[in-house]
XYZ file of C-alpha atoms in Angstrom:
685
model
C 53.268 33.999 17.455
C 49.805 33.456 16.557
C 49.257 33.511 12.589
C 45.616 33.640 11.221
C 45.224 30.844 8.454
C 41.997 31.535 6.402
C 39.244 28.963 7.268
C 38.869 26.315 4.837
C 35.203 25.410 3.820
C 34.516 21.313 4.871
C 30.818 21.371 4.075
C 31.359 20.020 0.836
C 33.781 17.162 0.215
C 34.281 16.021 -3.469
C 33.671 12.949 -5.025
C 36.113 10.809 -6.768
C 34.929 11.701 -9.895
C 35.019 15.517 -9.278
C 39.066 15.441 -8.356
C 40.331 16.627 -11.626
C 37.543 19.349 -12.044
C 38.109 20.575 -8.342
C 41.998 20.702 -9.235
C 41.718 22.673 -11.850
C 38.903 25.003 -10.053
C 41.267 25.547 -7.386
C 44.112 26.783 -9.653
C 41.714 29.211 -11.083
C 40.608 30.436 -7.475
C 44.172 30.896 -6.686
C 44.618 32.901 -9.904
C 41.424 34.853 -8.985
C 42.437 35.730 -5.749
C 43.676 39.557 -5.604
C 47.557 39.730 -5.085
C 46.659 42.972 -2.855
C 44.761 41.307 -0.177
C 47.252 38.396 0.218
C 49.769 41.322 0.350
C 47.932 43.406 2.902
C 47.495 40.147 5.009
C 51.308 39.599 4.851
C 52.043 43.085 6.113
C 49.849 42.644 9.146
C 51.671 39.864 10.322
C 54.873 41.331 9.933
C 53.558 44.153 11.817
C 52.329 41.969 14.669
C 55.686 39.999 14.474
C 57.828 43.427 15.100
C 55.398 44.471 18.017
C 55.462 40.991 19.633
C 59.171 39.890 19.107
C 61.229 43.067 17.936
C 64.617 41.348 18.592
C 63.935 38.740 15.927
C 62.432 41.129 13.801
C 65.510 43.093 13.992
C 67.634 40.414 13.341
C 65.701 39.874 9.823
C 65.907 43.503 8.627
C 70.197 42.972 9.456
C 70.474 39.365 7.744
C 67.254 38.961 5.566
C 66.158 42.398 4.308
C 64.587 41.082 1.101
C 62.325 38.960 2.700
C 60.632 41.977 4.533
C 60.914 44.761 1.166
C 58.156 43.420 -0.861
C 55.271 44.787 -3.331
C 52.036 43.765 -4.207
C 52.916 43.151 -7.933
C 55.387 40.257 -6.779
C 52.240 38.426 -5.358
C 50.039 38.910 -8.815
C 53.277 37.769 -11.105
C 53.266 34.767 -8.679
C 49.697 33.913 -9.165
C 50.225 34.386 -12.663
C 52.631 31.814 -12.736
C 50.625 29.299 -11.047
C 47.566 29.005 -13.663
C 50.666 29.033 -16.275
C 51.894 25.832 -15.058
C 48.594 24.199 -14.257
C 47.650 24.977 -17.776
C 51.203 23.321 -19.194
C 50.454 20.492 -17.264
C 47.048 20.105 -18.862
C 48.468 20.218 -22.347
C 51.246 17.698 -21.361
C 48.410 15.458 -20.320
C 46.479 15.722 -23.816
C 49.501 15.853 -25.919
C 50.463 12.443 -23.930
C 46.913 10.743 -24.088
C 47.571 11.989 -28.167
C 50.506 10.093 -28.731
C 49.126 7.074 -26.522
C 46.090 6.672 -29.083
C 48.598 7.201 -32.201
C 50.842 4.077 -30.641
C 47.275 2.200 -30.318
C 47.142 2.196 -33.995
C 48.591 -0.899 -35.876
C 51.279 -0.519 -38.898
C 49.946 -1.227 -42.269
C 53.444 -2.324 -43.551
C 52.583 -6.175 -42.425
C 55.798 -8.456 -43.565
C 54.979 -11.311 -46.056
C 56.893 -14.343 -46.906
C 58.116 -12.901 -50.102
C 59.388 -10.021 -48.461
C 61.655 -12.593 -46.445
C 62.466 -13.988 -48.915
C 63.707 -11.006 -51.252
C 65.844 -10.055 -47.852
C 67.372 -13.222 -47.776
C 68.205 -13.233 -51.675
C 69.865 -9.823 -51.523
C 71.926 -11.054 -48.457
C 72.782 -14.293 -50.264
C 73.498 -12.573 -53.544
C 75.061 -9.038 -52.803
C 75.903 -9.068 -49.325
C 73.204 -5.593 -48.657
C 73.684 -4.679 -44.895
C 70.479 -2.828 -45.586
C 68.784 -6.456 -46.474
C 70.351 -8.047 -43.390
C 68.684 -4.642 -41.302
C 65.407 -5.419 -41.941
C 65.808 -8.958 -41.262
C 66.840 -8.651 -37.990
C 64.582 -5.849 -37.345
C 61.855 -8.532 -38.408
C 63.539 -11.134 -36.144
C 63.270 -8.293 -33.523
C 59.472 -8.003 -34.052
C 58.254 -12.129 -34.209
C 60.662 -12.333 -30.908
C 58.407 -9.710 -29.438
C 55.512 -10.576 -31.196
C 52.124 -10.087 -28.350
C 53.989 -8.198 -25.904
C 51.498 -6.029 -23.886
C 53.456 -2.441 -25.119
C 53.420 -3.738 -28.710
C 57.087 -4.002 -29.184
C 58.716 -0.825 -30.651
C 55.380 1.224 -31.807
C 57.356 2.782 -34.284
C 58.484 -0.198 -36.220
C 58.376 -0.017 -39.857
C 57.068 -3.473 -40.177
C 54.683 -5.952 -38.226
C 54.278 -9.805 -38.109
C 50.777 -11.071 -38.014
C 50.999 -14.718 -38.825
C 52.436 -17.940 -37.118
C 54.102 -18.773 -41.163
C 55.892 -15.812 -41.722
C 57.027 -15.971 -37.826
C 58.079 -19.181 -38.290
C 59.854 -18.007 -41.783
C 61.787 -15.470 -39.931
C 62.851 -18.107 -36.906
C 64.102 -20.252 -39.233
C 66.094 -18.177 -41.613
C 67.612 -15.963 -39.075
C 68.853 -18.295 -36.488
C 70.409 -20.809 -39.230
C 71.620 -18.296 -41.376
C 72.371 -14.959 -39.266
C 75.711 -16.793 -37.861
C 77.015 -16.994 -41.169
C 76.271 -13.585 -42.459
C 77.665 -11.964 -38.836
C 80.758 -13.728 -39.506
C 80.967 -12.727 -43.148
C 80.263 -8.900 -42.150
C 82.274 -8.674 -39.195
C 85.382 -10.956 -40.953
C 85.046 -13.666 -38.648
C 86.546 -17.614 -39.866
C 83.538 -19.492 -40.725
C 83.533 -21.287 -37.742
C 84.867 -21.423 -34.445
C 86.882 -18.985 -32.974
C 87.894 -17.965 -29.046
C 88.032 -14.960 -27.019
C 91.249 -13.821 -28.632
C 90.036 -13.916 -32.075
C 86.915 -11.503 -31.015
C 89.314 -9.228 -28.962
C 91.371 -8.267 -31.902
C 88.182 -7.495 -33.668
C 86.970 -5.124 -31.510
C 88.974 -2.065 -32.569
C 88.562 -2.505 -35.766
C 86.294 -0.275 -38.491
C 84.092 -3.043 -39.261
C 83.408 -3.707 -35.241
C 82.281 -0.113 -34.791
C 80.297 -0.042 -37.565
C 78.122 -3.484 -37.653
C 78.624 -4.419 -34.115
C 75.234 -3.515 -33.267
C 73.795 -6.343 -35.535
C 75.532 -8.741 -33.374
C 74.201 -7.623 -30.386
C 70.413 -7.430 -31.769
C 70.348 -10.894 -32.788
C 72.092 -12.250 -29.637
C 69.681 -10.060 -27.314
C 66.074 -10.832 -29.093
C 67.738 -14.499 -29.496
C 67.716 -14.248 -25.704
C 64.322 -12.796 -25.435
C 62.459 -15.172 -27.178
C 64.406 -18.042 -25.661
C 62.483 -16.846 -22.381
C 59.200 -16.959 -24.245
C 59.206 -20.392 -25.483
C 57.927 -23.503 -23.959
C 58.278 -26.184 -26.853
C 61.159 -28.411 -25.668
C 62.202 -29.078 -29.324
C 61.952 -25.617 -30.078
C 64.164 -24.424 -27.415
C 66.658 -27.145 -28.245
C 66.836 -26.126 -31.903
C 67.435 -22.166 -30.832
C 70.005 -23.426 -28.429
C 72.049 -25.334 -30.770
C 71.906 -22.229 -33.265
C 73.134 -19.906 -30.889
C 76.161 -22.127 -30.026
C 77.415 -21.569 -33.202
C 77.442 -17.355 -32.016
C 78.488 -18.020 -28.590
C 81.730 -16.532 -28.923
C 80.259 -13.526 -30.019
C 79.028 -13.275 -26.464
C 82.556 -11.865 -25.426
C 82.024 -8.602 -26.400
C 78.820 -8.215 -24.476
C 79.225 -9.582 -20.706
C 75.767 -8.353 -19.777
C 74.434 -10.953 -22.543
C 76.905 -13.481 -21.654
C 75.481 -13.427 -17.774
C 72.004 -13.730 -18.988
C 72.412 -16.640 -21.292
C 74.394 -18.345 -18.642
C 71.379 -18.098 -16.704
C 68.821 -19.276 -19.201
C 71.032 -22.370 -20.071
C 71.444 -23.220 -16.694
C 67.755 -23.373 -15.983
C 67.244 -25.104 -19.056
C 69.811 -28.207 -17.669
C 68.280 -28.023 -14.693
C 64.570 -28.351 -15.077
C 64.123 -29.337 -19.058
C 63.384 -32.502 -19.745
C 64.314 -34.885 -22.654
C 67.255 -33.701 -24.757
C 67.254 -30.034 -23.692
C 69.202 -30.794 -20.396
C 72.175 -32.189 -22.711
C 71.953 -29.118 -25.277
C 71.914 -26.465 -22.622
C 74.997 -28.281 -21.306
C 76.573 -28.231 -24.526
C 76.074 -24.538 -24.907
C 77.474 -23.817 -21.451
C 80.731 -26.188 -22.461
C 80.922 -24.050 -25.461
C 80.879 -20.908 -23.635
C 83.524 -22.241 -21.362
C 86.363 -23.364 -23.773
C 85.453 -20.461 -26.401
C 85.247 -17.869 -23.939
C 87.629 -18.820 -20.998
C 87.874 -17.006 -17.695
C 85.196 -14.461 -18.432
C 82.273 -16.987 -17.678
C 84.397 -19.895 -16.025
C 83.444 -18.742 -12.315
C 80.002 -18.029 -13.327
C 79.373 -21.120 -14.889
C 80.907 -23.380 -12.301
C 79.255 -22.061 -9.292
C 75.709 -22.149 -11.583
C 75.855 -25.435 -12.585
C 76.836 -26.828 -8.812
C 74.062 -24.520 -7.505
C 71.818 -26.209 -10.109
C 73.341 -29.724 -9.041
C 72.355 -29.209 -5.394
C 68.862 -27.849 -5.950
C 68.070 -31.126 -7.937
C 69.618 -33.580 -5.862
C 67.088 -33.117 -2.729
C 64.576 -36.297 -2.950
C 65.913 -39.755 -4.760
C 63.935 -42.969 -6.178
C 65.282 -45.455 -8.699
C 64.843 -43.229 -11.228
C 65.622 -39.771 -10.119
C 68.511 -41.644 -9.070
C 69.510 -42.166 -12.523
C 69.204 -38.367 -14.088
C 71.026 -37.313 -10.920
C 74.150 -38.996 -12.387
C 73.646 -37.764 -15.429
C 73.937 -34.323 -14.181
C 76.927 -35.213 -12.005
C 78.484 -36.345 -15.269
C 77.708 -32.932 -16.807
C 79.040 -31.208 -13.712
C 82.419 -33.368 -14.143
C 82.799 -32.853 -17.570
C 82.467 -28.900 -17.394
C 84.930 -28.762 -14.120
C 87.771 -30.533 -16.994
C 87.282 -27.700 -19.211
C 90.179 -25.728 -16.769
C 90.924 -28.002 -13.572
C 93.330 -25.001 -11.919
C 89.824 -22.860 -11.884
C 87.812 -25.921 -10.768
C 90.133 -26.895 -7.819
C 89.191 -23.075 -6.828
C 85.655 -23.959 -6.372
C 86.330 -27.726 -5.519
C 88.142 -26.747 -2.432
C 85.599 -24.267 -1.478
C 82.454 -26.701 -1.783
C 84.396 -29.949 -0.539
C 85.489 -27.206 2.975
C 81.333 -26.659 3.334
C 80.737 -30.222 3.483
C 83.463 -30.591 5.823
C 81.983 -27.777 8.292
C 78.501 -29.355 8.373
C 80.077 -32.803 9.340
C 82.100 -30.618 11.978
C 78.673 -29.554 13.087
C 77.314 -32.746 13.305
C 79.959 -34.337 15.309
C 80.229 -31.176 17.926
C 76.792 -30.445 18.066
C 75.237 -34.055 18.183
C 71.562 -32.627 17.783
C 69.002 -34.369 15.110
C 69.088 -31.382 13.076
C 72.707 -31.434 12.302
C 72.793 -34.950 12.066
C 70.032 -34.569 9.636
C 72.005 -32.072 7.166
C 74.524 -34.995 6.910
C 72.111 -37.928 6.713
C 70.442 -36.674 3.696
C 70.436 -37.019 -0.187
C 71.631 -33.921 -0.832
C 74.899 -34.187 1.245
C 75.439 -37.789 -0.029
C 74.897 -37.021 -3.939
C 77.689 -33.713 -3.055
C 79.594 -36.354 -2.140
C 79.277 -38.834 -4.750
C 79.656 -35.758 -7.180
C 83.193 -34.287 -6.300
C 84.092 -38.568 -5.758
C 83.222 -38.692 -9.438
C 85.472 -35.943 -10.207
C 88.363 -36.530 -8.274
C 88.452 -40.410 -10.003
C 88.195 -38.808 -13.226
C 91.001 -36.460 -13.023
C 93.216 -38.244 -10.893
C 95.769 -38.436 -13.338
C 96.033 -34.997 -12.980
C 97.668 -32.637 -10.401
C 95.367 -30.122 -9.958
C 92.735 -31.965 -8.344
C 94.598 -34.824 -6.473
C 95.153 -33.057 -3.951
C 91.863 -32.906 -2.717
C 91.542 -36.457 -2.205
C 92.597 -36.822 0.965
C 90.152 -34.214 2.699
C 87.035 -36.020 0.875
C 88.391 -39.147 2.254
C 88.260 -37.922 5.610
C 84.715 -36.453 4.770
C 83.768 -39.648 3.561
C 85.141 -41.457 6.657
C 83.294 -39.483 9.265
C 80.048 -39.422 7.667
C 80.068 -43.494 8.002
C 80.742 -43.488 11.619
C 78.528 -40.734 12.305
C 75.546 -42.822 13.491
C 76.753 -46.354 13.145
C 73.740 -48.308 13.369
C 71.766 -50.971 11.584
C 69.408 -48.733 10.213
C 72.093 -46.649 8.260
C 73.952 -49.946 6.673
C 72.849 -48.460 3.129
C 74.553 -44.938 3.799
C 77.575 -46.989 5.167
C 77.987 -49.221 2.165
C 77.470 -46.049 -0.245
C 80.462 -44.453 1.869
C 82.842 -47.662 1.390
C 81.738 -47.770 -2.259
C 83.155 -43.838 -2.671
C 86.093 -44.764 -0.748
C 86.756 -47.768 -2.727
C 86.570 -45.827 -6.142
C 89.389 -42.970 -4.516
C 91.583 -45.792 -4.037
C 91.485 -47.494 -7.049
C 91.889 -44.296 -8.984
C 94.135 -42.579 -7.029
C 96.553 -45.844 -6.185
C 96.384 -45.337 -2.561
C 95.549 -47.322 0.276
C 92.353 -46.653 2.148
C 91.497 -48.539 5.329
C 87.849 -49.526 4.599
C 87.964 -53.065 5.532
C 87.016 -51.752 9.464
C 84.290 -49.962 8.232
C 82.874 -53.257 6.244
C 83.565 -55.813 9.347
C 82.027 -53.466 11.862
C 78.686 -54.063 10.373
C 78.753 -58.089 10.243
C 79.196 -57.642 13.924
C 76.042 -56.030 14.441
C 73.316 -58.040 16.045
C 70.631 -57.760 13.399
C 72.938 -59.513 10.880
C 74.385 -62.554 12.611
C 71.138 -64.074 14.273
C 68.206 -65.375 12.063
C 65.553 -62.877 10.982
C 62.325 -62.188 12.780
C 60.852 -60.408 10.147
C 59.753 -62.776 7.554
C 61.224 -63.007 4.075
C 60.361 -59.601 3.289
C 59.952 -57.678 -0.096
C 63.572 -57.450 -1.922
C 65.253 -54.058 -1.261
C 68.063 -52.442 -3.589
C 70.273 -50.642 -0.985
C 71.462 -48.608 -4.015
C 68.470 -46.385 -3.707
C 68.105 -46.065 0.001
C 70.007 -44.378 3.064
C 68.347 -46.067 5.818
C 65.744 -48.595 6.502
C 62.527 -48.877 9.025
C 62.839 -50.882 11.821
C 60.150 -53.686 9.928
C 62.731 -53.846 7.011
C 65.460 -54.252 9.438
C 64.314 -57.946 10.699
C 63.634 -59.446 7.328
C 65.517 -62.183 5.517
C 65.908 -59.597 2.343
C 67.765 -57.207 3.880
C 70.112 -59.452 6.233
C 70.767 -61.523 2.648
C 71.242 -57.900 1.009
C 73.565 -56.617 3.482
C 75.949 -59.633 4.052
C 76.303 -59.722 -0.104
C 77.189 -55.942 -0.112
C 79.768 -56.160 2.420
C 81.095 -59.485 1.127
C 81.331 -57.833 -2.525
C 82.891 -54.455 -1.490
C 85.618 -56.359 0.855
C 86.373 -58.504 -1.829
C 86.591 -55.152 -4.201
C 88.981 -53.309 -1.408
C 91.546 -56.313 -1.196
C 91.598 -57.125 -4.833
C 92.818 -53.502 -5.327
C 95.927 -54.733 -3.708
C 95.819 -58.447 -4.572
C 99.395 -57.897 -6.315
C 101.017 -55.867 -3.699
C 104.115 -57.581 -1.929
C 102.393 -56.577 1.369
C 99.268 -58.064 0.552
C 99.706 -61.140 3.058
C 100.277 -58.602 5.970
C 96.996 -56.324 4.727
C 94.630 -59.239 4.725
C 95.607 -60.860 7.634
C 93.428 -59.217 10.163
C 90.413 -59.125 7.739
C 90.862 -62.535 7.056
C 91.125 -63.074 10.768
C 87.475 -61.432 11.560
C 85.734 -63.247 8.925
C 86.622 -66.284 10.184
C 85.395 -65.392 13.490
C 82.397 -64.060 11.760
C 81.887 -67.564 10.482
C 82.063 -69.177 13.474
C 79.763 -67.036 15.382
C 77.139 -66.356 12.908
C 73.805 -69.096 13.110
C 72.833 -68.185 9.484
C 74.348 -71.388 7.201
C 74.066 -69.561 3.825
C 75.706 -66.305 5.334
C 78.585 -68.833 6.822
C 79.120 -70.507 3.232
C 79.552 -66.905 1.363
C 82.461 -66.155 3.900
C 84.276 -69.337 3.619
C 84.076 -68.874 -0.184
C 85.748 -65.411 0.398
C 88.299 -66.471 3.058
C 89.457 -69.398 0.596
C 90.419 -66.430 -2.103
C 91.992 -64.671 0.415
C 94.259 -67.453 1.725
C 94.865 -68.640 -2.306
C 95.841 -64.863 -3.120
C 97.964 -64.672 0.060
C 99.777 -68.217 -1.552
C 100.381 -66.451 -4.670
C 101.860 -63.299 -3.513
C 104.212 -65.115 -1.246
C 105.278 -67.542 -3.566
C 106.305 -64.480 -5.968
C 108.230 -62.303 -3.371
C 110.355 -65.461 -1.823
C 112.416 -64.793 -4.596
C 112.563 -60.711 -4.774
C 115.681 -59.319 -3.560
C 114.605 -55.846 -2.927
C 113.189 -54.050 0.547
C 109.563 -52.763 1.235
C 110.776 -49.214 0.742
C 112.839 -49.908 -2.301
C 110.822 -48.344 -5.371
C 111.123 -51.356 -7.238
C 108.002 -52.771 -5.279
C 105.803 -50.503 -7.127
C 106.515 -52.572 -10.424
C 105.990 -56.070 -8.173
C 103.951 -58.335 -10.117
C 103.303 -56.047 -12.886
C 102.454 -58.419 -15.847
C 100.440 -60.317 -14.003
C 98.562 -57.551 -12.817
C 97.620 -56.458 -16.241
C 96.510 -60.145 -17.231
C 94.442 -60.483 -14.133
C 95.564 -64.065 -13.048
C 95.258 -63.098 -9.186
C 92.598 -65.984 -7.238
C 90.947 -62.475 -6.063
C 90.536 -60.884 -9.112
C 88.938 -63.799 -10.416
C 86.634 -64.125 -7.350
C 85.772 -60.713 -7.706
C 84.966 -61.019 -11.327
C 82.733 -63.596 -10.316
C 81.058 -61.428 -7.568
C 80.390 -58.412 -10.176
C 78.389 -60.654 -12.696
C 76.311 -62.256 -9.559
C 75.778 -58.332 -8.435
C 74.867 -57.298 -11.982
C 72.046 -60.124 -12.101
C 70.634 -59.192 -8.921
C 70.401 -55.549 -9.909
C 68.945 -56.286 -13.255
C 66.211 -58.755 -11.212
C 65.676 -55.583 -8.904
C 65.136 -53.153 -12.035
C 61.381 -52.739 -13.177
C 62.343 -50.531 -16.243
C 65.642 -49.957 -18.378
C 68.065 -47.610 -17.531
C 67.599 -44.633 -18.907
C 70.413 -42.588 -18.124
C 73.273 -44.149 -16.214
C 76.743 -44.053 -14.763
C 78.361 -44.074 -17.837
C 75.494 -42.811 -20.095
C 77.394 -39.161 -20.708
C 80.571 -39.517 -22.969
C 81.835 -36.399 -24.242
C 84.604 -35.604 -26.297
C 87.569 -34.011 -24.664
C 88.540 -31.633 -27.733
C 86.386 -29.107 -29.578
C 85.866 -30.241 -33.342
C 87.816 -28.385 -35.696
C 84.708 -27.357 -37.745
C 81.243 -27.178 -36.777
C 79.894 -28.082 -40.010
C 78.631 -31.448 -39.161
C 76.510 -30.357 -36.356
C 75.354 -27.049 -38.333
C 74.001 -29.656 -41.015
C 72.340 -32.102 -38.983
C 70.483 -29.041 -37.083
C 69.509 -27.583 -40.199
C 67.689 -30.587 -40.987
C 65.757 -30.554 -37.629
C 64.590 -26.303 -38.037
C 61.902 -26.450 -40.852
C 60.128 -29.846 -38.559
C 60.613 -27.274 -35.292
C 59.023 -24.132 -36.419
C 56.117 -25.462 -38.330
C 53.716 -25.215 -35.629
C 51.247 -22.260 -34.995
C 53.184 -20.915 -32.165
C 53.490 -17.298 -31.514
C 55.338 -15.614 -28.539
C 53.694 -13.228 -26.236
C 50.883 -15.611 -24.905
C 48.472 -15.774 -27.891
C 45.077 -17.429 -28.327
C 46.924 -20.425 -29.914
C 49.901 -21.124 -27.638
C 47.044 -21.288 -24.758
C 46.338 -24.791 -23.498
C 42.774 -26.045 -23.710
C 41.156 -25.975 -19.746
C 40.748 -29.643 -20.452
C 44.521 -29.723 -20.889
C 45.317 -27.655 -17.885
C 43.453 -30.046 -15.697
C 45.192 -32.784 -16.521
C 48.795 -31.343 -16.220
C 47.576 -30.658 -12.597
C 46.098 -33.844 -11.682
C 49.496 -35.232 -12.884
C 51.540 -32.892 -11.172
C 49.769 -33.422 -8.294
C 49.840 -36.681 -8.403
C 53.806 -36.722 -8.509
C 53.768 -35.105 -5.477
C 51.939 -37.857 -3.921
C 54.471 -40.155 -4.785
C 57.279 -38.262 -3.880
C 56.113 -37.589 -0.622
C 55.452 -41.490 -0.653
C 59.162 -42.422 -1.560
C 61.598 -39.774 -1.606
C 61.734 -38.028 1.495
C 63.969 -38.563 3.775
C 62.737 -40.046 7.218
C 63.731 -37.895 10.548
C 67.078 -39.106 11.779
C 66.861 -41.546 15.346
C 69.479 -40.934 16.849
C 69.149 -44.012 19.674
C 69.691 -47.561 18.282
C 66.795 -50.094 17.739
C 66.948 -51.343 21.077
C 69.059 -50.469 23.882
C 69.077 -46.564 23.118
C 72.584 -46.406 22.579
C 74.110 -44.144 19.683
C 77.124 -46.875 19.855
């Protein structure tokens, strides 16, 4: 079927400036076109269709007769309708433009300090809800100050100075929690999920819950705009008192958790600790509604921050590990579910390395991220070893650590194996179970790099705690040999000292003592032979100590009474091996101090957390309020104002500092590629 279409004029192509005019003119041309002419053309087309395909035309008459029955007036009405629609669109565009112009006009009602103080007095003296609403409206305007959209254009008030901003922020953050609690009928301090759940069906909550939502929502918004660490810390401290109200707002709760985790992960100074206390308070007060998000989020943040390690960063990683362990203690049954999944992930990575035996699979195990995760779960199990919830995870974790230690048994990975042995000794000491770590240590003494004189000179002193592997040049130095042998002696002594009061100590120490005597005979280094002889004498003396005591006992080895063997002596620590270990610990501490150039900022036992929530937050409240006036006394305003932007000189300085830190990280922190062959003969071992 051939259909004739009107020929379009293509000689003139409108420019970009003429697009709008052409659209209006086109609509006008359509309206001017006669409806009768269009109707005649359509009738001619139908007539040609009837002559060319009569069967199809007959089908249309039977099933869609209305399509064939029309008159000229229909087309005229349609044309008029098109014009009216176009005019309507133009009117809407003009109206929208006028509205946009109105929005651009600033409000004349500028908030002043006197207005803020009058609202505060009204709330304090009379408890007026209208004054509370005015304060929260001012708080919202302050939080959204400088936004591109201008916040709420129809707002009654605006804030134009940093002094008013500081006044509003300080008053609302310090007093709004108490105001809301008074309005809603909540206790003055504290509270838990059940308290808010009971409140949700009351008339007070129905009337005033929007006040709490406005306060929490706008505070969350301004937290994302702040850049000053002290300001963020103060805001989080204040919001911690109102965290229980987040029970009623699940969406806000998830966002607060996300923001707190971000500050905990990336913050500097005191901010990570403040963010952690905020998360811990939420978990304690709200419970199951947020535990999963907090546990998963803080573990993920920990993993993202433990990729590379140097002497300084290792201490911050330990601090974050302490935070994770403390948070897990809020709800151990829930923590077990997550710990089981995460430890299983580590086991699957190790299984892939054992079965695939490729560089990439080995590298996933022999990296700082994997080892720090093992350290984290070791610390968690040791901390809560007396609890029945996490104790079952000690065995699978022990199997994983033992497998990691034996994965690539070469001398270059002695630091990593020693780290694994320390973890195993910690698990054994905390759980009271025997873990055979002596074989891992004695195998290291038989490596050829440790039983022959060094060929690489004295070398630089090395701290094995901050290393996973060493290069070949370091491997042949005297400093590396001494550090390794001393660490092996120290860990063997720690392992045997745990059982120095056992009735079976003689049998447990028989094989290690024999292999230590063999090392003394084969080693060609006199100072190593001297250290081993001291350890052997202590083991032999401890064997005589336990044998003399067990001659007089009448119970069998499988008798439960064996657990109380030498119990009094154990409390006083009088065994020869215990005294030897005490001396070794002191020597090790002096050795570490000599290697440490700066004082420890955040160490293994730096974070001591309270096990129970305080009955009242009043003491913390007073301490925080003292710092509020100092924090909110600058000219900073949210929204990227000119006062908040650093100068170009400061930006260049920060950029140079960041580049310098990246260079240091690339020089010190990056873990070298895993080499599967050993140092000389190319065997994995």
